[in-house]
CSV table of C-alpha atoms and ligand atoms in Angstrom, one decimal:
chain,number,residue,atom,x,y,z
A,1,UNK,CA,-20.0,19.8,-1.5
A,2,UNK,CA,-24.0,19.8,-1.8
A,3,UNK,CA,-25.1,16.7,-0.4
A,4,UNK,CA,-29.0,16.4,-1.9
A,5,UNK,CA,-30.9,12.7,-2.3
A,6,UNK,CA,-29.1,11.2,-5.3
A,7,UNK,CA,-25.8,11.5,-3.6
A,8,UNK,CA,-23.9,8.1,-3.1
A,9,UNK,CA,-22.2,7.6,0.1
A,10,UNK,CA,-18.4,5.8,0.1
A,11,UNK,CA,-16.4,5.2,3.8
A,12,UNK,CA,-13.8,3.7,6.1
A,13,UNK,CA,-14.1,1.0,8.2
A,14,UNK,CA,-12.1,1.0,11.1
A,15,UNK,CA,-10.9,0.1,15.0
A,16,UNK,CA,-9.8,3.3,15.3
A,17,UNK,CA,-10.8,5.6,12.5
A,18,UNK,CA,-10.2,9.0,13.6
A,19,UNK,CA,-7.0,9.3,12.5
A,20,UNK,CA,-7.9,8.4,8.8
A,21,UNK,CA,-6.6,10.8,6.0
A,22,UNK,CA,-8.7,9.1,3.3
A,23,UNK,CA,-12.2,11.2,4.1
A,24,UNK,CA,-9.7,14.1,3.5
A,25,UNK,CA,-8.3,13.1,-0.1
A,26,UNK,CA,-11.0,11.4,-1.4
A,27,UNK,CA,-13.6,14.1,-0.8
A,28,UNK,CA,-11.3,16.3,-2.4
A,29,UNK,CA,-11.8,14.1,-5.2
A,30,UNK,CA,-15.2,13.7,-5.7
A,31,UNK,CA,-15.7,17.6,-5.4
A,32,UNK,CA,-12.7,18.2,-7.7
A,33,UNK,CA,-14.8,16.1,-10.2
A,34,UNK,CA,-18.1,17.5,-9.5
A,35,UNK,CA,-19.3,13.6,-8.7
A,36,UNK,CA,-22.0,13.4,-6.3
A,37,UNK,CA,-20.0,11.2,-4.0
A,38,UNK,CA,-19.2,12.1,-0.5
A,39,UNK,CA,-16.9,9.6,1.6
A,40,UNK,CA,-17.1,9.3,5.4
A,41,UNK,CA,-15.2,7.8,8.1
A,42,UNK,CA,-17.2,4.4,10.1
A,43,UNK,CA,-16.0,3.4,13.7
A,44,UNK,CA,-16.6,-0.1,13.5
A,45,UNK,CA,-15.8,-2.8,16.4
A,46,UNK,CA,-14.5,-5.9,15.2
A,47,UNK,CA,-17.5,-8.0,16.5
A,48,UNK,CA,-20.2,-5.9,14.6
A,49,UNK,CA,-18.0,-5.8,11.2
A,50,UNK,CA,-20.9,-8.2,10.0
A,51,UNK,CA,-23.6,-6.5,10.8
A,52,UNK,CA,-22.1,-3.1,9.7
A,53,UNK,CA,-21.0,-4.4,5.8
A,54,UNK,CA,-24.6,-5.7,6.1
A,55,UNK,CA,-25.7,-2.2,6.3
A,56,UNK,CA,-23.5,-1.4,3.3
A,57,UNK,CA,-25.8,-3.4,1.2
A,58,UNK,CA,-29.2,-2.0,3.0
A,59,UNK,CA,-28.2,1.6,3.0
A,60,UNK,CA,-27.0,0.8,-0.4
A,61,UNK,CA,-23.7,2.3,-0.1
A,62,UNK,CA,-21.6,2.5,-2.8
A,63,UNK,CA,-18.2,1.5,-1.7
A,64,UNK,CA,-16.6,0.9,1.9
A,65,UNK,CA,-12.4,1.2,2.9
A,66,UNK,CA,-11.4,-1.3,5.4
A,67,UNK,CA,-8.3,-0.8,7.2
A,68,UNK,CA,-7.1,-2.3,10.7
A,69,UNK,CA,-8.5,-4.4,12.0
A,70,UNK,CA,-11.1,-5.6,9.3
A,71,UNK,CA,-8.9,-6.4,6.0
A,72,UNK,CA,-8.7,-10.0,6.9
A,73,UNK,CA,-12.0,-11.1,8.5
A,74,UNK,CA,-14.0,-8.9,5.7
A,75,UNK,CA,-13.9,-11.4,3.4
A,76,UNK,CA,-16.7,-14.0,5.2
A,77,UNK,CA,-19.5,-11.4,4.5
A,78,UNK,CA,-19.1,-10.4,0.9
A,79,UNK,CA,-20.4,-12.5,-1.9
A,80,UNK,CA,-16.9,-12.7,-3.6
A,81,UNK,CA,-13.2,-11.0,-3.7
A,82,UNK,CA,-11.0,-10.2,-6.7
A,83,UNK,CA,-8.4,-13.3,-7.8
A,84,UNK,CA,-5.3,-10.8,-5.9
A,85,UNK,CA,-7.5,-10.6,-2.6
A,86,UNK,CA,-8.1,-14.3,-2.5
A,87,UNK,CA,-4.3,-15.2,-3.1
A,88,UNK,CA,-3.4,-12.0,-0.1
A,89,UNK,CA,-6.4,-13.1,1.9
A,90,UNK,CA,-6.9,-8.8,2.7
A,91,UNK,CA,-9.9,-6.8,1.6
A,92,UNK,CA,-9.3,-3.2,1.5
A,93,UNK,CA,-12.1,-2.2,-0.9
A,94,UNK,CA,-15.8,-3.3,-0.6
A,95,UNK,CA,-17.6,-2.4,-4.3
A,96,UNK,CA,-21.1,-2.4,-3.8
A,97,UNK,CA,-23.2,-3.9,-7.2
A,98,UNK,CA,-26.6,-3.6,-6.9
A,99,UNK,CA,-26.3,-5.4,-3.3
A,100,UNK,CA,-23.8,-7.4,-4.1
A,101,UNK,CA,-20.5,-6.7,-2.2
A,102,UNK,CA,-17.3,-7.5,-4.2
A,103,UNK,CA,-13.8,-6.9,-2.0
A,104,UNK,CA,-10.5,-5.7,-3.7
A,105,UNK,CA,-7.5,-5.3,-2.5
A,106,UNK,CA,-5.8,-1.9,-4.4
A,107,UNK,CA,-1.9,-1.8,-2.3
A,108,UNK,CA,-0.2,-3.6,-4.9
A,109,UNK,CA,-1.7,-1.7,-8.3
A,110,UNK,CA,-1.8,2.2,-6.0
A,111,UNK,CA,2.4,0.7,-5.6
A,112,UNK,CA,2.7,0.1,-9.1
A,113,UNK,CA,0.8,3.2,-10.2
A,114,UNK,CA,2.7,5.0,-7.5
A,115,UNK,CA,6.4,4.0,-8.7
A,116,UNK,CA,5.9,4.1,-12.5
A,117,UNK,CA,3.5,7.3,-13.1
A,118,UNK,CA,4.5,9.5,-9.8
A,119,UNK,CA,8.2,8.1,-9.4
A,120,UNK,CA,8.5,7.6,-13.8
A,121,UNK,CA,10.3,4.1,-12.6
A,122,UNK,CA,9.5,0.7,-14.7
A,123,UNK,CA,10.0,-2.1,-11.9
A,124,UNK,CA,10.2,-4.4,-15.0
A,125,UNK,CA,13.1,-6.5,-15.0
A,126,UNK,CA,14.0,-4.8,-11.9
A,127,UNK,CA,16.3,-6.5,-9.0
A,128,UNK,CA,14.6,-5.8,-5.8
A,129,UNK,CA,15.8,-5.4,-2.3
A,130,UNK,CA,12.3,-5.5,0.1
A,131,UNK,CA,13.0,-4.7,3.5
A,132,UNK,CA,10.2,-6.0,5.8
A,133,UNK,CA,7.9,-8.9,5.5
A,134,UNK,CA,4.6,-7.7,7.5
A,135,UNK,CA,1.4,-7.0,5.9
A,136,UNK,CA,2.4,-4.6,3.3
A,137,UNK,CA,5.4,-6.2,2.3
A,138,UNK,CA,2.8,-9.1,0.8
A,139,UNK,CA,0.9,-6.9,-1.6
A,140,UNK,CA,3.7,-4.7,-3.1
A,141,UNK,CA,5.6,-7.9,-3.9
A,142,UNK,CA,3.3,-9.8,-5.3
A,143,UNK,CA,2.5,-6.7,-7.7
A,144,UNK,CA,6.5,-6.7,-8.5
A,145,UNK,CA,6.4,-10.2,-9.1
A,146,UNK,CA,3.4,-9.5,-11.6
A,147,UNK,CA,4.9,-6.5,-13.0
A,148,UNK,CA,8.3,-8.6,-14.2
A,149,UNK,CA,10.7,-8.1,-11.8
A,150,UNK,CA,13.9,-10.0,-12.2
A,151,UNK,CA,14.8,-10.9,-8.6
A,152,UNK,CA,14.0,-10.9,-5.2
A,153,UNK,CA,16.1,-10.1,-2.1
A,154,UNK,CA,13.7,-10.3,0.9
A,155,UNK,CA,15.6,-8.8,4.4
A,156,UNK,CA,13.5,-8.8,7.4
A,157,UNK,CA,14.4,-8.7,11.1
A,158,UNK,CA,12.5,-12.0,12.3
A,159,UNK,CA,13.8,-14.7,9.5
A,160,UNK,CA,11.0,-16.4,9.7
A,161,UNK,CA,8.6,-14.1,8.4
A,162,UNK,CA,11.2,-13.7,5.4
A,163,UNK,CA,10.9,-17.0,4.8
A,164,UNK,CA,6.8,-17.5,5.1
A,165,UNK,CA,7.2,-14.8,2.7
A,166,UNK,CA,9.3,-16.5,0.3
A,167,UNK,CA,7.2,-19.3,0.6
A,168,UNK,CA,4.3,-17.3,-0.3
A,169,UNK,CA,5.9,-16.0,-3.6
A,170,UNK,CA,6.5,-19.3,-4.4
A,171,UNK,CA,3.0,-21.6,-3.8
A,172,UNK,CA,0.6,-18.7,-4.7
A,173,UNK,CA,2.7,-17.2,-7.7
A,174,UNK,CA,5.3,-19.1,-9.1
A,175,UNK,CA,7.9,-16.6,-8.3
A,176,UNK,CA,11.3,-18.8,-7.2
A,177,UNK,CA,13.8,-16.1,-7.7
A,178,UNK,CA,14.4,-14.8,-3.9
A,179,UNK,CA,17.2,-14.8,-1.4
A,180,UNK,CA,17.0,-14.1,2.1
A,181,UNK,CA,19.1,-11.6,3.5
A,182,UNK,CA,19.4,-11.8,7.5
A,183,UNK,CA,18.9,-8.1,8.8
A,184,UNK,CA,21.7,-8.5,10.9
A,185,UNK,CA,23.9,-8.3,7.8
A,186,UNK,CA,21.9,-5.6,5.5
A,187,UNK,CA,25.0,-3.2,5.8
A,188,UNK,CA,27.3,-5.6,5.1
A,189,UNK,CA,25.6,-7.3,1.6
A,190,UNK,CA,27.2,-5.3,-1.9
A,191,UNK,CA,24.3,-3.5,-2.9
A,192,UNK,CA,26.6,-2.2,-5.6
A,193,UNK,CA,25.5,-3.6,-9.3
A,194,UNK,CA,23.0,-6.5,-7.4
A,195,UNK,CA,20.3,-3.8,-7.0
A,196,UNK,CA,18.2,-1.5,-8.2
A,197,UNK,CA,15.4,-0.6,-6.4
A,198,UNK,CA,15.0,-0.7,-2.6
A,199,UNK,CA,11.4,-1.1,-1.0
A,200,UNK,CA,11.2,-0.1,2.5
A,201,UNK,CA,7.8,-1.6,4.3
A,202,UNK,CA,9.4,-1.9,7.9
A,203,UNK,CA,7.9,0.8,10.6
A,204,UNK,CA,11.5,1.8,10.3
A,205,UNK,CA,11.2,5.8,10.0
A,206,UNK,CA,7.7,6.8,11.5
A,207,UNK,CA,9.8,7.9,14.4
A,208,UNK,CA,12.3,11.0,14.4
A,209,UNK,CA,15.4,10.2,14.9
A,210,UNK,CA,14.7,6.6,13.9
A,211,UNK,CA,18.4,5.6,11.4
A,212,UNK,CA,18.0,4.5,8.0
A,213,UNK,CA,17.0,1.1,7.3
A,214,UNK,CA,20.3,0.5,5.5
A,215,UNK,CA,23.4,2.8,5.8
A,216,UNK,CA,23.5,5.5,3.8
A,217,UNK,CA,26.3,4.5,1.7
A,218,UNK,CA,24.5,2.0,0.3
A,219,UNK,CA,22.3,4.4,-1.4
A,220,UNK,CA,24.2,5.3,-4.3
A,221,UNK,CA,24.3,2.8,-7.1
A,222,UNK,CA,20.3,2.6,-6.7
A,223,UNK,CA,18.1,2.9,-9.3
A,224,UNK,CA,14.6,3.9,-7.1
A,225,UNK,CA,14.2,4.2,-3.4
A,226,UNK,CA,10.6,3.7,-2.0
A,227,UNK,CA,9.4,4.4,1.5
A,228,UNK,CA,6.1,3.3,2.4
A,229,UNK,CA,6.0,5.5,5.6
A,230,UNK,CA,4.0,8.6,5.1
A,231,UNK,CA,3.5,10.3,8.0
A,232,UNK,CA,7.0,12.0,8.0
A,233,UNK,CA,10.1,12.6,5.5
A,234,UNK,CA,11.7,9.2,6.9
A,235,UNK,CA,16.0,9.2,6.9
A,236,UNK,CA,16.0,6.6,4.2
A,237,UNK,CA,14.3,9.3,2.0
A,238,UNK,CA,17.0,11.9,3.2
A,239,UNK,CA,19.7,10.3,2.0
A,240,UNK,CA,18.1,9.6,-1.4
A,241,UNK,CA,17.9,12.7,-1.7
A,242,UNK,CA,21.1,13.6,-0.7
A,243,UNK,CA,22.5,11.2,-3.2
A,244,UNK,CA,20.2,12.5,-6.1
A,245,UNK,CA,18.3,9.3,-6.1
A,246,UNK,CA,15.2,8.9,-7.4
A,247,UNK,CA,12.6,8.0,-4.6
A,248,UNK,CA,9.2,8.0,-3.0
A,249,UNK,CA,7.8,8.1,-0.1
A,250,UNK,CA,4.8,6.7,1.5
A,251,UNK,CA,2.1,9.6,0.9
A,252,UNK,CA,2.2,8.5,-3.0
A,253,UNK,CA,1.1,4.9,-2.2
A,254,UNK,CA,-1.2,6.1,-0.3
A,255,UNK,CA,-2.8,8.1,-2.7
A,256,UNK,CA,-3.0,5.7,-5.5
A,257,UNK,CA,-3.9,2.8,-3.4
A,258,UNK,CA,-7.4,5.1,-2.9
A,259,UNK,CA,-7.3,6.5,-6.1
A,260,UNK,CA,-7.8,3.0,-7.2
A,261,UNK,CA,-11.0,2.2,-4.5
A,262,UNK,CA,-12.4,5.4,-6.3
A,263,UNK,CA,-12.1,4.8,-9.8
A,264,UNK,CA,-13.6,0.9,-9.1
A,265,UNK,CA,-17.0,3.1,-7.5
A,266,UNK,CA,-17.1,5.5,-9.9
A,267,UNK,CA,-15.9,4.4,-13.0
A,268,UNK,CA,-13.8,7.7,-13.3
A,269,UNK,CA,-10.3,8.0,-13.5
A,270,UNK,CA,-9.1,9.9,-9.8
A,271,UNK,CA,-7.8,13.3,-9.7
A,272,UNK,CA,-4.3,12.1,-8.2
A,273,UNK,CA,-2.4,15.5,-7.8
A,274,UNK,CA,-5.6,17.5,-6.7
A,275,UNK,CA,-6.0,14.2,-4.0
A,276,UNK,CA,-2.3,14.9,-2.9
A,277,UNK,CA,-2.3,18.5,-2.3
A,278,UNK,CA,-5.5,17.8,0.1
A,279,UNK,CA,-3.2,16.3,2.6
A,280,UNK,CA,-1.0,18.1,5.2
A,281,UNK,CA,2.9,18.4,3.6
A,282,UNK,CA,5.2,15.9,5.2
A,283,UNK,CA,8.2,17.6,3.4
B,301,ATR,P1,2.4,-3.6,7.9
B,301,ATR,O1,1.0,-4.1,7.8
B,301,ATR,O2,2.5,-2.1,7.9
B,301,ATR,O3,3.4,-4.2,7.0
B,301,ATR,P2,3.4,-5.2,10.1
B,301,ATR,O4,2.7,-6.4,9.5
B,301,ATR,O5,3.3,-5.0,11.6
B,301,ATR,O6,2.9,-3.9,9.4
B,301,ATR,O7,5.0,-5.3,9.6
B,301,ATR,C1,5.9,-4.4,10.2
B,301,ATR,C2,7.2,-4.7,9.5
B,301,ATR,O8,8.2,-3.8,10.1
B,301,ATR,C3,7.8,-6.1,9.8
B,301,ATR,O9,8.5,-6.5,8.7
B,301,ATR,C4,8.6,-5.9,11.0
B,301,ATR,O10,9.6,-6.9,11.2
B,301,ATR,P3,9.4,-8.3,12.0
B,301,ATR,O11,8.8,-9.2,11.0
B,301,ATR,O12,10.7,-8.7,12.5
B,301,ATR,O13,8.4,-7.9,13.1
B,301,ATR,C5,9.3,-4.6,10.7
B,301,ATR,N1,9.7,-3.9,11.9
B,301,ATR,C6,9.0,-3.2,12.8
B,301,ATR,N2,9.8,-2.6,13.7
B,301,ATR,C7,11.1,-2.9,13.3
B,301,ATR,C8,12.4,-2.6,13.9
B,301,ATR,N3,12.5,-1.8,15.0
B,301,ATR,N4,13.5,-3.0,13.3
B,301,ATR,C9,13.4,-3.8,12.1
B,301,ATR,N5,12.2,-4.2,11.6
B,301,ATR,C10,11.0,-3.7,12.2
């Protein structure tokens, strides 16, 4: 990468950032694609998140990440967000126009890019089993919702959040088709013939020896298994494997959630496998 005085400068903002794999994949990118882009990684406090996305706009950088702790509060210094971050109240891209900063939220489209071009799986029509109803779980089902899923099965292990959830789908997007499934009971319901692709967006799995989020004989009869968690092969995706069933884990999301942020700053379409062999193997 030759870094000479048109190139356009892209980041992360974060409370820690050091352990940030998008400088990794999205450099990658831009030198894949010959763009004179390069993307670096911002420590940024949360008290001087104003001053730094003010900098954004002086510097005239073209497009900021924002992860932990910055994707709600980001919002009160940009001059407007997408219709999808308004209704998820998260930021996670930061386009910069000609000083004006515009905030995205890419998780739910780098999901449904993920699942139907990586994992060749239409969610359409789809009945869904979501396990988890934390941050993530908001922006990958809202996107099933859009996408034309059929039904909802929402199974969290604090009920509440499963139903602030459900509520959620409801006021901001219409969507009345969801059941509640206590977590107590996952490995009791039939999964058999009620669905077809399970979501995992629980923590459940970052840690070795961590057990599957449902039992494993559950697993056959699915349609599509997706792991969010990326940083190892989790159990869940073991035993889809084991039982020949298609499935994903997290590392694809991950990708096309910042393939996404790069093709809103550069207007190109992102290099998605050359991006996914930058990053260390997980399998
Ligand atoms: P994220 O932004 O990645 O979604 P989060 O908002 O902290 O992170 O959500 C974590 C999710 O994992 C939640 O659904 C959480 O369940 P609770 O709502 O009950 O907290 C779930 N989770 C975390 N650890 C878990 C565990 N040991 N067993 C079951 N669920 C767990």
């Amino acid at each position: 990468m030759e870094i000479n005085g048109r190139s356009l400068v892209t980041g992360v903002m974060g409370y820690p950032v050091s352990h940030s794999l998008s400088p990794v994949f999205q450099n990658a990118a831009f030198s894949h694609m010959g763009l004179n882009f390069v993307y670096v990684p911002f420590e940024v406090a949360p008290l001087d998140l104003g001053s730094a996305l003010e900098a954004v706009r002086v510097l005239n950088i073209r497009g900021i990440n924002l992860t932990i702790p910055h994707k709600i509060e980001a919002s009160k210094y940009l001059d407007g967000v997408s219709e999808e971050s308004g209704i998820l109240g998260v930021v996670n891209t930061v386009i910069n126009e000609n000083g004006r900063l515009l905030g995205d939220i890419t998780d739910g489209k780098g999901f449904i890019r993920s699942i139907t071009e990586d994992g060749g799986f239409e969610p359409e029509g789809a009945r869904v089993m979501l396990m988890g109803a934390g941050g993530s779980s908001y922006a990958i089902s809202g996107a099933l919702v859009n996408r034309g899923i059929r039904s909802l099965f929402i199974c969290n292990r604090t009920e509440n959040n499963s139903l602030r959830l459900k509520k959620h789908l409801s006021e901001k997007i219409g969507f009345n088709k969801v059941s509640i499934i206590p977590f107590r009971d996952r490995n009791r319901f039939d999964f058999k013939g009620e669905v077809d692709l399970l979501v995992n967006t629980t923590s459940i799995g970052m840690k070795p020896g961590d057990l599957p989020v449902i039992d494993e004989d559950k697993i056959p009869g699915l349609r599509f298994v997706y792991d969010i968690v990326y940083n190892r092969v989790t159990e869940l995706i073991g035993a889809s494997r084991k039982n020949r069933i298609p499935c994903l884990g997290g590392i694809s999301m991950l990708v096309y959630q910042g393939a996404v942020s790069f093709e809103l700053w550069t207007g190109k379409k992102a290099p998605v496998e050359v991006m996914k062999k930058s990053l260390p193997s997980v399998e």
